[in-house]
Amino acid sequence: MTIYKDVLETIRMIEKENLDIRTTTMGISLLDCFGRDHKAASERVYDKITRLASRLVETANEVGEDYGITVVNKRISVTPIALAAAESTEDWLLYAKALDSAAKAVGVDIIGGFSALVQKGCTPSDESFIEAVPYALAETDAMCSSINLGSTKSGINMDAVMKMGPMIKKTAYLTKDNNSFGCAKFVAFANAVEDNPFMAGAFHGVGEAENVINVGVSGPGVVKDALVGMEGATADEIAEKIKQTAFKITRAGQLIGREVSSRLGIPFGILDLSLAPTPAVGDSVAEILEVMGLARCGTHGSTAALAMLTDAVKKGGIMASGHVGGLSGAFIPVSEDRQMIASAEEGCLTFDKLEAMTSVCSVGLDMIAIPGDTPDDTISAMIADEAAIGVINNKTTAVRVIPVYGMKAGDKADWGGLFGASPVMEVNQFSSSAFIQRGGRIPAPVHSFKN
Amino acid sequence: MKAIITVVGKDQVGIMYRVSGILNEKHVNIEDVTQTILQDYFTMIMVVQIDETAASFHEVDEALHEMAAKQGLSIHVQKEEIFDTMHQI
């Protein structure tokens, strides 16, 4: 029976190559919870989340057991909280704490959606939200935050970008006892997607249904092992192999996602196939590039190799699932990828090369530790650069940098668990300040006028 | 319900006996078996039918895992669907 070959291949993927379902994320709309009385509204938020997600963890674990594939993380994404239109840090903290305690009550790892969408402009309420973000991140454990600052349709909101530097630095200061960990829970986006199941950037978009199940599948180890032994193969042969492997991984995720959604009686949203590394041995995206023939991830050729990988993963995934969404591609979070950490420590992988690679990966500058004394405007300028790559190339980009309080280039910051450890990377010493302080709005690029 | 049981471990006396003993106890019918020794490692794949009125998937899974832990074997019990979905278009 041919099934035996398939069985052994699947078992090998699970046992040796770390195939898992990275996350089952329940999207919950909170639009019906908001109101003028923020205390009452935040209580409605807590009640709704705990009611709808009460069986999420248990169900995802059960389905994982039935099919023999671990569902590693169970998460929740909610409607961007900035829509609650509060006006003081005190009120925003009510919502942050409601999210955090609801996440703890239902036993999920992380909840995302303490977010704002300000790609074209900020309301006074959005401005007070941005001021509250550092406190919200410092006073919660399981809550993640994101802000969308630009889009291909609207350009880049440079007034908001200008505020990001000080906001991130403040978060770093408030969480300084924990290597500025608060910054690892915040992402600045351009072209944010509304159905992303991965953290820290997940939120439940306003165009989404009341309640959905989105699934994130990973598996860099499986892709790497599929390429081992392909010495002498041409680039197109490698691309084909990646595509086939991505197909299999996606199908596993699709099955689990549909089963979780049917057992909970909640519609299935999308499947996001993103090669997301973890600090575990053999679970690295950088290693895939090395198997392709680069001595180290970050050397010349890395952008081309990553471009091919991201594209082939998307193609395999799209064929395998009826609804592929989210970010789907390859993530390059430095601190979460063992080989990327090694390459950064050896001085091969630099900040500038990472920026180039983000123009072809599925997200952006991710989990990068930078010196604690990096000027505010330099951080804002990094975000502006990254947003420009996204806006001009019609793709999602994000920045998650951690200016680790008290650390210098070459030191090492360790956050433990899935977040890993990162050498503090050097940043450009020349000032971007006068440019950032101009504020205003970078106009939408010409290809946005397609209507 | 149809399930696939995979047993991998250092070859030793009585693996087949122990696995089938548990299956018998739980009223699980063995429909097909294949086994081989790959580099000193005993590898067995079974296609079984679980009679859920006698014992649930979870109970069978738990009993097999308990035995596997004692014997130093690696065992997987999975619904058949996963393999069809992953490997067939």
Coordinates of C-alpha atoms in Angstrom, one line a residue:
Chain A
M1 CA 0.0 0.0 0.0
T2 CA 1.4 3.4 -1.0
I3 CA 0.0 4.8 2.2
Y4 CA 2.9 3.4 4.2
K5 CA 5.4 5.6 2.4
D6 CA 3.2 8.6 3.2
V7 CA 2.9 7.5 6.8
L8 CA 6.6 7.3 7.3
E9 CA 7.2 10.6 5.6
T10 CA 4.6 12.3 7.8
I11 CA 6.1 10.7 11.0
R12 CA 9.5 11.9 10.0
M13 CA 8.2 15.5 9.4
I14 CA 6.6 15.5 12.9
E15 CA 9.4 13.7 14.8
K16 CA 12.6 15.0 13.2
E17 CA 11.7 18.1 11.3
N18 CA 9.5 19.9 13.8
L19 CA 6.3 20.0 11.7
D20 CA 3.6 21.5 13.8
I21 CA 0.7 23.8 13.6
R22 CA 2.2 27.0 14.9
T23 CA -1.0 28.7 15.9
T24 CA -4.8 28.4 15.9
T25 CA -6.0 32.0 16.3
M26 CA -9.6 32.9 17.0
G27 CA -10.6 36.2 15.6
I28 CA -13.3 38.0 17.7
S29 CA -15.1 41.2 16.7
L30 CA -15.5 43.6 19.6
L31 CA -17.4 46.2 17.6
D32 CA -20.6 45.6 19.6
C33 CA -18.7 46.0 22.9
F34 CA -17.5 49.6 22.6
G35 CA -19.3 52.5 24.1
R36 CA -18.9 55.8 25.9
D37 CA -18.5 54.3 29.4
H38 CA -15.1 52.7 29.0
K39 CA -15.3 50.8 32.3
A40 CA -18.5 49.1 31.2
A41 CA -17.2 48.6 27.6
S42 CA -14.0 46.9 28.9
E43 CA -16.1 44.6 31.0
R44 CA -18.1 43.7 27.9
V45 CA -14.8 43.0 26.1
Y46 CA -13.7 40.6 28.8
D47 CA -17.0 38.9 28.9
K48 CA -17.3 38.4 25.2
I49 CA -13.7 37.0 24.8
T50 CA -14.1 34.6 27.7
R51 CA -17.5 33.4 26.4
L52 CA -16.4 32.8 22.8
A53 CA -13.0 31.4 23.4
S54 CA -13.7 29.3 26.5
R55 CA -13.2 26.0 24.5
L56 CA -10.5 27.1 22.1
V57 CA -7.5 25.7 23.9
E58 CA -9.1 22.4 24.8
T59 CA -10.5 21.9 21.3
A60 CA -7.2 22.7 19.5
N61 CA -5.4 20.3 21.8
E62 CA -7.9 17.5 21.1
V63 CA -7.7 17.9 17.4
G64 CA -3.9 18.0 17.6
E65 CA -4.0 14.7 19.4
D66 CA -6.3 13.0 17.0
Y67 CA -4.1 13.8 14.0
G68 CA -0.8 13.5 15.9
I69 CA 0.3 17.0 15.1
T70 CA 0.9 19.5 17.9
V71 CA -1.0 22.8 17.8
V72 CA 1.8 24.8 19.6
N73 CA 0.0 28.1 20.3
K74 CA -3.6 29.0 20.8
R75 CA -4.2 32.7 20.4
I76 CA -6.9 35.3 20.0
S77 CA -7.0 38.4 17.8
V78 CA -9.6 41.1 18.4
T79 CA -10.9 44.2 16.6
P80 CA -8.3 47.1 16.8
I81 CA -8.9 48.5 20.3
A82 CA -8.2 52.1 19.1
L83 CA -11.8 52.0 17.7
A84 CA -13.0 52.2 21.3
A85 CA -12.3 55.9 21.0
A86 CA -11.1 56.5 24.5
E87 CA -9.2 59.6 25.4
S88 CA -7.0 58.9 28.3
T89 CA -4.2 56.5 29.2
E90 CA -6.3 55.4 32.1
D91 CA -9.2 54.4 29.9
W92 CA -6.9 52.6 27.4
L93 CA -5.4 50.6 30.2
L94 CA -8.9 49.4 31.2
Y95 CA -9.0 47.7 27.7
A96 CA -5.4 46.5 27.9
K97 CA -6.1 44.8 31.2
A98 CA -9.4 43.4 30.0
L99 CA -7.6 41.7 27.1
D100 CA -4.8 40.5 29.2
S101 CA -7.0 39.0 31.9
A102 CA -9.3 37.4 29.3
A103 CA -6.4 35.8 27.6
K104 CA -5.2 34.4 30.9
A105 CA -8.7 33.2 31.9
V106 CA -9.2 31.1 28.7
G107 CA -5.5 29.9 28.8
V108 CA -4.3 31.2 25.4
D109 CA -0.7 32.2 25.0
I110 CA -1.1 35.6 23.5
I111 CA -3.9 38.0 22.6
G112 CA -3.4 40.5 19.8
G113 CA -5.4 43.6 18.7
F114 CA -4.3 46.4 21.0
S115 CA -4.0 48.1 17.7
A116 CA -4.6 51.3 15.7
L117 CA -5.0 51.9 12.0
V118 CA -3.6 55.4 11.3
Q119 CA -2.3 54.9 7.7
K120 CA -3.8 58.2 6.6
G121 CA -4.2 60.2 9.8
C122 CA -4.7 60.2 13.5
T123 CA -7.9 61.2 15.4
P124 CA -7.3 62.7 18.9
S125 CA -8.3 59.4 20.3
D126 CA -5.6 57.6 18.2
E127 CA -3.1 60.1 19.5
S128 CA -3.9 59.3 23.1
F129 CA -3.9 55.6 22.2
I130 CA -0.3 55.9 20.9
E131 CA 0.7 57.6 24.2
A132 CA -0.9 54.7 26.2
V133 CA 0.8 51.9 24.3
P134 CA 4.1 51.8 26.3
Y135 CA 2.1 51.6 29.6
A136 CA -0.2 49.0 28.2
L137 CA 2.7 46.9 27.1
A138 CA 4.5 47.3 30.5
E139 CA 1.5 46.5 32.6
T140 CA 0.3 43.3 30.7
D141 CA 1.9 40.0 30.0
A142 CA 0.0 38.3 27.2
M143 CA -1.1 41.2 25.2
C144 CA 0.4 42.3 21.9
S145 CA 0.0 45.7 20.1
S146 CA 0.4 46.9 16.6
I147 CA -0.1 50.1 14.6
N148 CA -0.6 50.4 10.9
L149 CA 1.2 53.5 9.6
G150 CA 1.0 53.3 5.9
S151 CA -0.6 51.6 3.0
T152 CA -0.2 51.5 -0.8
K153 CA -3.6 53.2 -1.1
S154 CA -2.9 56.0 1.3
G155 CA 0.8 56.6 1.5
I156 CA 2.7 56.9 4.8
N157 CA 1.6 58.8 7.8
M158 CA 4.9 60.5 8.8
D159 CA 3.3 62.3 11.7
A160 CA 2.5 58.9 13.3
V161 CA 5.9 57.5 12.2
M162 CA 7.6 60.4 14.1
K163 CA 5.8 59.3 17.2
M164 CA 7.0 55.7 17.0
G165 CA 10.6 56.3 18.0
P166 CA 9.8 57.9 21.3
M167 CA 6.9 55.4 21.9
I168 CA 9.2 52.4 21.4
K169 CA 12.0 53.9 23.5
K170 CA 9.5 54.6 26.3
T171 CA 8.3 51.0 26.2
A172 CA 12.0 49.9 26.3
Y173 CA 12.5 52.0 29.4
L174 CA 9.3 50.9 31.2
T175 CA 10.3 47.2 30.7
K176 CA 14.0 47.7 31.2
D177 CA 14.2 45.1 34.0
N178 CA 13.2 42.5 31.5
N179 CA 15.6 43.4 28.6
S180 CA 13.0 45.9 27.3
F181 CA 10.8 42.9 26.5
G182 CA 7.7 45.2 26.0
C183 CA 9.1 46.2 22.6
A184 CA 9.0 42.5 21.4
K185 CA 5.2 42.7 21.8
F186 CA 4.8 45.7 19.5
V187 CA 4.8 45.9 15.7
A188 CA 4.7 48.9 13.4
F189 CA 3.1 47.9 10.1
A190 CA 2.5 49.1 6.6
N191 CA -0.2 47.4 4.6
A192 CA -1.2 45.4 7.7
V193 CA -3.5 42.4 6.9
E194 CA -6.8 41.9 8.7
D195 CA -6.6 38.1 9.0
N196 CA -3.0 37.5 10.1
P197 CA -3.0 34.7 12.8
F198 CA 0.7 35.3 13.8
M199 CA 1.8 37.5 16.6
A200 CA 2.7 40.1 17.6
G201 CA 0.8 41.7 14.7
A202 CA -2.5 39.8 14.7
F203 CA -5.8 41.8 14.9
H204 CA -9.3 41.0 13.7
G205 CA -10.0 43.5 10.9
V206 CA -13.2 45.5 10.8
G207 CA -14.2 43.8 7.5
E208 CA -14.1 40.4 9.2
A209 CA -17.0 38.3 10.4
E210 CA -18.1 38.1 14.1
N211 CA -15.9 35.1 15.0
V212 CA -13.5 33.1 12.8
I213 CA -10.7 30.5 13.2
N214 CA -7.5 31.3 11.4
V215 CA -4.6 28.9 11.3
G216 CA -0.9 29.5 11.0
V217 CA 1.3 26.6 9.8
S218 CA 5.1 26.6 9.9
G219 CA 7.8 24.1 9.2
P220 CA 11.1 25.5 8.1
G221 CA 12.8 22.2 9.2
V222 CA 10.7 20.2 6.8
V223 CA 11.6 22.4 3.9
K224 CA 15.3 22.3 4.8
D225 CA 15.4 18.5 5.1
A226 CA 13.6 18.2 1.7
L227 CA 16.5 20.2 0.1
V228 CA 19.3 18.3 1.8
G229 CA 20.8 15.9 -0.7
M230 CA 19.8 18.1 -3.7
E231 CA 23.4 19.1 -4.4
G232 CA 23.8 20.0 -8.1
A233 CA 20.1 20.7 -8.5
T234 CA 19.2 23.9 -10.4
A235 CA 17.3 26.8 -8.8
D236 CA 14.1 25.8 -10.5
E237 CA 14.4 22.2 -9.3
I238 CA 14.8 23.5 -5.7
A239 CA 11.8 25.9 -6.2
E240 CA 9.7 23.0 -7.3
K241 CA 10.7 20.9 -4.3
I242 CA 9.9 23.8 -1.9
K243 CA 6.5 24.1 -3.5
Q244 CA 5.7 20.4 -3.1
T245 CA 6.8 20.5 0.5
A246 CA 4.8 23.6 1.2
F247 CA 1.8 21.9 -0.3
K248 CA 2.0 19.0 2.2
I249 CA 2.5 21.2 5.2
T250 CA -0.4 23.5 4.2
R251 CA -2.7 20.5 3.8
A252 CA -2.0 19.4 7.3
G253 CA -2.8 22.9 8.6
Q254 CA -6.0 23.1 6.5
L255 CA -7.2 19.8 8.0
I256 CA -6.6 20.8 11.6
G257 CA -8.0 24.3 11.0
R258 CA -11.2 23.0 9.5
E259 CA -11.6 20.4 12.2
V260 CA -11.1 23.0 15.0
S261 CA -13.6 25.3 13.4
S262 CA -16.2 22.6 12.9
R263 CA -15.9 21.3 16.5
L264 CA -16.3 24.9 17.8
G265 CA -19.0 25.7 15.3
I266 CA -17.1 28.8 14.1
P267 CA -16.4 29.6 10.5
F268 CA -12.9 28.8 9.1
G269 CA -11.2 32.0 8.0
I270 CA -7.8 31.5 6.4
L271 CA -4.7 29.5 6.5
D272 CA -1.4 31.3 6.7
L273 CA 1.6 29.3 5.7
S274 CA 4.6 31.2 6.9
L275 CA 7.9 29.6 7.5
A276 CA 8.4 30.9 11.0
P277 CA 11.5 29.8 12.8
T278 CA 11.9 29.0 16.5
P279 CA 15.1 28.9 18.5
A280 CA 14.8 25.1 18.5
V281 CA 17.5 23.1 16.6
G282 CA 16.5 22.4 13.0
D283 CA 13.7 25.0 13.0
S284 CA 15.5 27.7 11.2
V285 CA 14.8 29.7 8.0
A286 CA 18.5 30.8 7.7
E287 CA 19.4 27.1 7.5
I288 CA 17.3 26.7 4.4
L289 CA 19.3 29.4 2.7
E290 CA 22.5 27.7 3.8
V291 CA 21.4 24.4 2.4
M292 CA 20.7 26.2 -0.9
G293 CA 24.4 27.0 -0.9
L294 CA 25.2 30.1 1.0
A295 CA 27.9 29.8 3.6
R296 CA 25.9 32.0 5.9
C297 CA 22.6 33.7 5.8
G298 CA 23.2 37.4 5.2
T299 CA 26.0 37.0 2.6
H300 CA 25.5 38.2 -1.0
G301 CA 22.8 36.0 -2.6
S302 CA 20.7 35.9 0.5
T303 CA 18.0 38.2 -0.9
A304 CA 17.7 36.1 -4.1
A305 CA 17.5 32.8 -2.2
L306 CA 14.9 34.2 0.2
A307 CA 12.9 35.6 -2.7
M308 CA 12.7 32.2 -4.3
L309 CA 11.9 30.6 -1.0
T310 CA 9.0 33.0 -0.2
D311 CA 7.5 32.7 -3.6
A312 CA 7.7 28.9 -3.8
V313 CA 6.1 28.6 -0.3
K314 CA 3.2 30.9 -1.4
K315 CA 2.7 28.9 -4.6
G316 CA 2.6 25.5 -2.8
G317 CA 0.3 27.0 -0.1
I318 CA -2.2 28.5 -2.5
M319 CA -2.6 25.2 -4.3
A320 CA -3.2 23.4 -1.0
S321 CA -5.8 25.5 0.7
G322 CA -9.0 27.1 -0.5
H323 CA -8.4 30.2 1.6
V324 CA -4.8 31.2 1.9
G325 CA -4.4 34.5 3.7
G326 CA -2.5 36.4 6.4
L327 CA 1.1 36.9 5.5
S328 CA 2.1 33.5 3.9
G329 CA 5.8 33.4 3.1
A330 CA 8.9 33.3 5.2
F331 CA 9.6 35.2 8.4
I332 CA 13.1 36.4 9.4
P333 CA 13.0 37.2 13.1
V334 CA 16.6 37.4 14.1
S335 CA 16.4 36.4 17.8
E336 CA 14.1 33.5 17.0
D337 CA 16.3 31.8 14.5
R338 CA 19.4 29.9 15.7
Q339 CA 21.4 30.3 12.5
M340 CA 20.4 33.9 12.1
I341 CA 21.7 34.6 15.6
A342 CA 25.0 32.8 14.7
S343 CA 25.3 34.7 11.5
A344 CA 24.7 38.1 13.3
E345 CA 27.3 37.2 15.9
E346 CA 29.9 36.4 13.3
G347 CA 29.2 39.8 11.7
C348 CA 27.9 38.3 8.5
L349 CA 24.2 39.4 8.9
T350 CA 23.9 43.1 9.3
F351 CA 21.0 45.5 9.8
D352 CA 21.2 46.8 6.2
K353 CA 21.2 43.3 4.7
L354 CA 18.2 42.4 6.8
E355 CA 16.4 45.5 5.4
A356 CA 17.2 44.3 1.8
M357 CA 15.9 40.9 2.6
T358 CA 12.7 42.3 4.0
S359 CA 11.8 43.5 0.5
V360 CA 11.2 39.9 -0.5
C361 CA 10.3 38.1 2.8
S362 CA 6.7 38.1 4.1
V363 CA 7.1 40.7 6.8
G364 CA 10.0 42.9 7.8
L365 CA 12.6 43.9 10.3
D366 CA 11.7 41.4 13.1
M367 CA 13.0 40.8 16.6
I368 CA 16.2 42.8 16.1
A369 CA 17.9 44.1 19.2
I370 CA 19.5 47.5 18.8
P371 CA 21.5 49.7 21.2
G372 CA 19.5 51.2 24.0
D373 CA 20.8 54.7 23.2
T374 CA 19.6 54.6 19.6
P375 CA 18.0 58.1 19.0
D376 CA 14.2 58.2 18.7
D377 CA 14.3 59.6 15.2
T378 CA 16.6 56.8 14.0
I379 CA 14.0 54.3 15.1
S380 CA 11.3 56.3 13.4
A381 CA 13.5 56.4 10.3
M382 CA 13.9 52.6 10.3
I383 CA 10.1 52.3 10.4
A384 CA 9.8 54.9 7.5
D385 CA 12.2 52.9 5.4
E386 CA 10.4 49.7 6.0
A387 CA 7.0 51.2 5.4
A388 CA 8.3 52.7 2.1
I389 CA 9.4 49.2 0.9
G390 CA 5.9 47.9 1.7
V391 CA 3.9 50.8 0.3
I392 CA 5.9 51.0 -3.0
N393 CA 6.0 47.2 -3.5
N394 CA 2.4 46.5 -2.5
K395 CA 3.3 44.2 0.3
T396 CA 3.0 44.0 4.1
T397 CA 6.1 45.2 6.0
A398 CA 6.6 45.5 9.7
V399 CA 9.2 46.6 12.2
R400 CA 9.8 45.0 15.6
V401 CA 13.0 46.4 17.0
I402 CA 14.0 46.3 20.6
P403 CA 16.3 49.1 21.8
V404 CA 17.5 47.2 24.8
Y405 CA 17.9 49.6 27.7
G406 CA 21.5 49.9 28.8
M407 CA 22.9 47.6 26.1
K408 CA 25.5 48.4 23.4
A409 CA 26.2 46.9 20.0
G410 CA 27.8 43.4 20.6
D411 CA 25.9 42.7 23.9
K412 CA 23.4 39.9 23.9
A413 CA 19.8 40.2 25.1
D414 CA 17.9 37.0 26.1
W415 CA 14.1 37.0 26.3
G416 CA 13.7 33.2 26.6
G417 CA 11.2 30.8 25.1
L418 CA 9.9 31.4 21.6
F419 CA 11.3 35.0 21.6
G420 CA 14.9 33.7 21.8
A421 CA 18.0 35.8 22.3
S422 CA 19.7 38.3 20.0
P423 CA 23.0 40.0 19.7
V424 CA 22.5 43.8 19.8
M425 CA 23.1 45.0 16.3
E426 CA 24.9 48.1 15.2
V427 CA 22.8 50.8 13.6
N428 CA 23.9 53.7 11.4
Q429 CA 25.3 56.5 13.5
F430 CA 24.3 59.4 11.2
S431 CA 21.2 61.4 12.1
S432 CA 17.8 61.1 10.3
S433 CA 16.3 63.6 12.6
A434 CA 15.6 66.6 10.4
F435 CA 13.8 64.3 7.8
I436 CA 11.7 62.6 10.4
Q437 CA 10.8 65.8 12.2
R438 CA 9.2 67.2 9.1
G439 CA 6.1 65.0 9.7
G440 CA 3.3 65.2 7.2
R441 CA 2.4 62.4 4.9
I442 CA 4.3 60.7 2.1
P443 CA 1.8 60.6 -0.8
A444 CA 0.4 57.3 -2.1
P445 CA 2.5 55.9 -4.9
V446 CA 1.2 56.2 -8.4
H447 CA 0.2 52.6 -8.8
S448 CA -2.4 53.0 -6.1
F449 CA -4.7 54.8 -8.6
K450 CA -6.2 51.7 -10.2
N451 CA -9.8 52.4 -9.5
Chain B
M1 CA -13.0 5.1 13.0
K2 CA -10.0 4.2 10.9
A3 CA -6.6 5.1 12.4
I4 CA -2.9 4.5 11.7
I5 CA -0.6 3.3 14.4
T6 CA 3.1 3.8 13.9
V7 CA 5.6 2.1 16.2
V8 CA 9.3 2.9 16.0
G9 CA 12.0 1.7 18.4
K10 CA 15.0 -0.4 19.1
D11 CA 14.2 -4.0 18.1
Q12 CA 13.3 -6.1 21.1
V13 CA 11.3 -9.2 22.0
G14 CA 7.5 -8.8 22.3
I15 CA 6.7 -5.4 20.6
M16 CA 4.1 -6.9 18.4
Y17 CA 2.7 -8.9 21.3
R18 CA 2.3 -5.9 23.5
V19 CA 0.8 -3.7 20.9
S20 CA -1.7 -6.2 19.7
G21 CA -2.5 -7.2 23.3
I22 CA -3.6 -3.6 24.0
L23 CA -5.6 -3.5 20.8
N24 CA -7.3 -6.7 21.6
E25 CA -8.2 -5.4 25.1
K26 CA -9.7 -2.3 23.5
H27 CA -11.6 -4.1 20.8
V28 CA -9.6 -2.6 18.0
N29 CA -9.5 -4.5 14.8
I30 CA -6.2 -4.7 12.9
E31 CA -6.9 -4.5 9.2
D32 CA -3.4 -4.4 7.9
V33 CA 0.2 -4.5 9.2
T34 CA 3.6 -3.9 7.7
Q35 CA 6.8 -4.1 9.6
T36 CA 10.5 -3.9 8.8
I37 CA 13.8 -3.4 10.6
L38 CA 15.5 -0.2 9.4
Q39 CA 19.1 0.1 10.7
D40 CA 18.3 -1.9 13.9
Y41 CA 15.1 0.0 14.4
F42 CA 11.9 -1.8 14.5
T43 CA 9.3 0.0 12.4
M44 CA 5.7 -1.1 12.2
I45 CA 2.7 0.5 10.7
M46 CA -0.8 -0.8 11.4
V47 CA -4.1 0.2 9.8
V48 CA -6.8 -0.3 12.5
Q49 CA -10.5 0.1 13.0
I50 CA -11.4 1.6 16.4
D51 CA -14.8 0.5 17.7
E52 CA -15.7 3.6 19.6
T53 CA -18.6 2.0 21.5
A54 CA -15.9 -0.2 23.2
A55 CA -13.1 2.3 23.6
S56 CA -12.6 5.8 22.4
F57 CA -9.7 7.0 20.2
H58 CA -8.3 8.8 23.2
E59 CA -8.4 5.7 25.4
V60 CA -6.6 3.6 22.8
D61 CA -4.0 6.4 22.3
E62 CA -3.4 6.7 26.0
A63 CA -3.0 2.9 26.6
L64 CA -0.5 2.6 23.8
H65 CA 1.5 5.6 24.9
E66 CA 1.7 4.3 28.4
M67 CA 3.1 1.0 27.2
A68 CA 5.4 2.7 24.7
A69 CA 6.9 4.9 27.4
K70 CA 7.7 1.8 29.5
Q71 CA 9.3 0.0 26.6
G72 CA 11.2 3.0 25.2
L73 CA 9.3 3.0 21.9
S74 CA 8.0 5.9 19.9
I75 CA 4.3 5.4 19.0
H76 CA 1.9 7.6 17.0
V77 CA -1.8 7.0 16.8
Q78 CA -3.4 9.2 14.1
K79 CA -6.6 9.4 12.2
E80 CA -6.1 8.2 8.7
E81 CA -7.4 11.4 7.1
I82 CA -4.1 13.3 7.8
F83 CA -2.1 11.1 5.4
D84 CA -4.6 11.3 2.6
T85 CA -4.9 15.1 3.0
M86 CA -1.2 15.7 3.0
H87 CA -0.1 13.4 0.3
Q88 CA -2.9 13.4 -2.3
I89 CA -4.2 16.2 -4.4

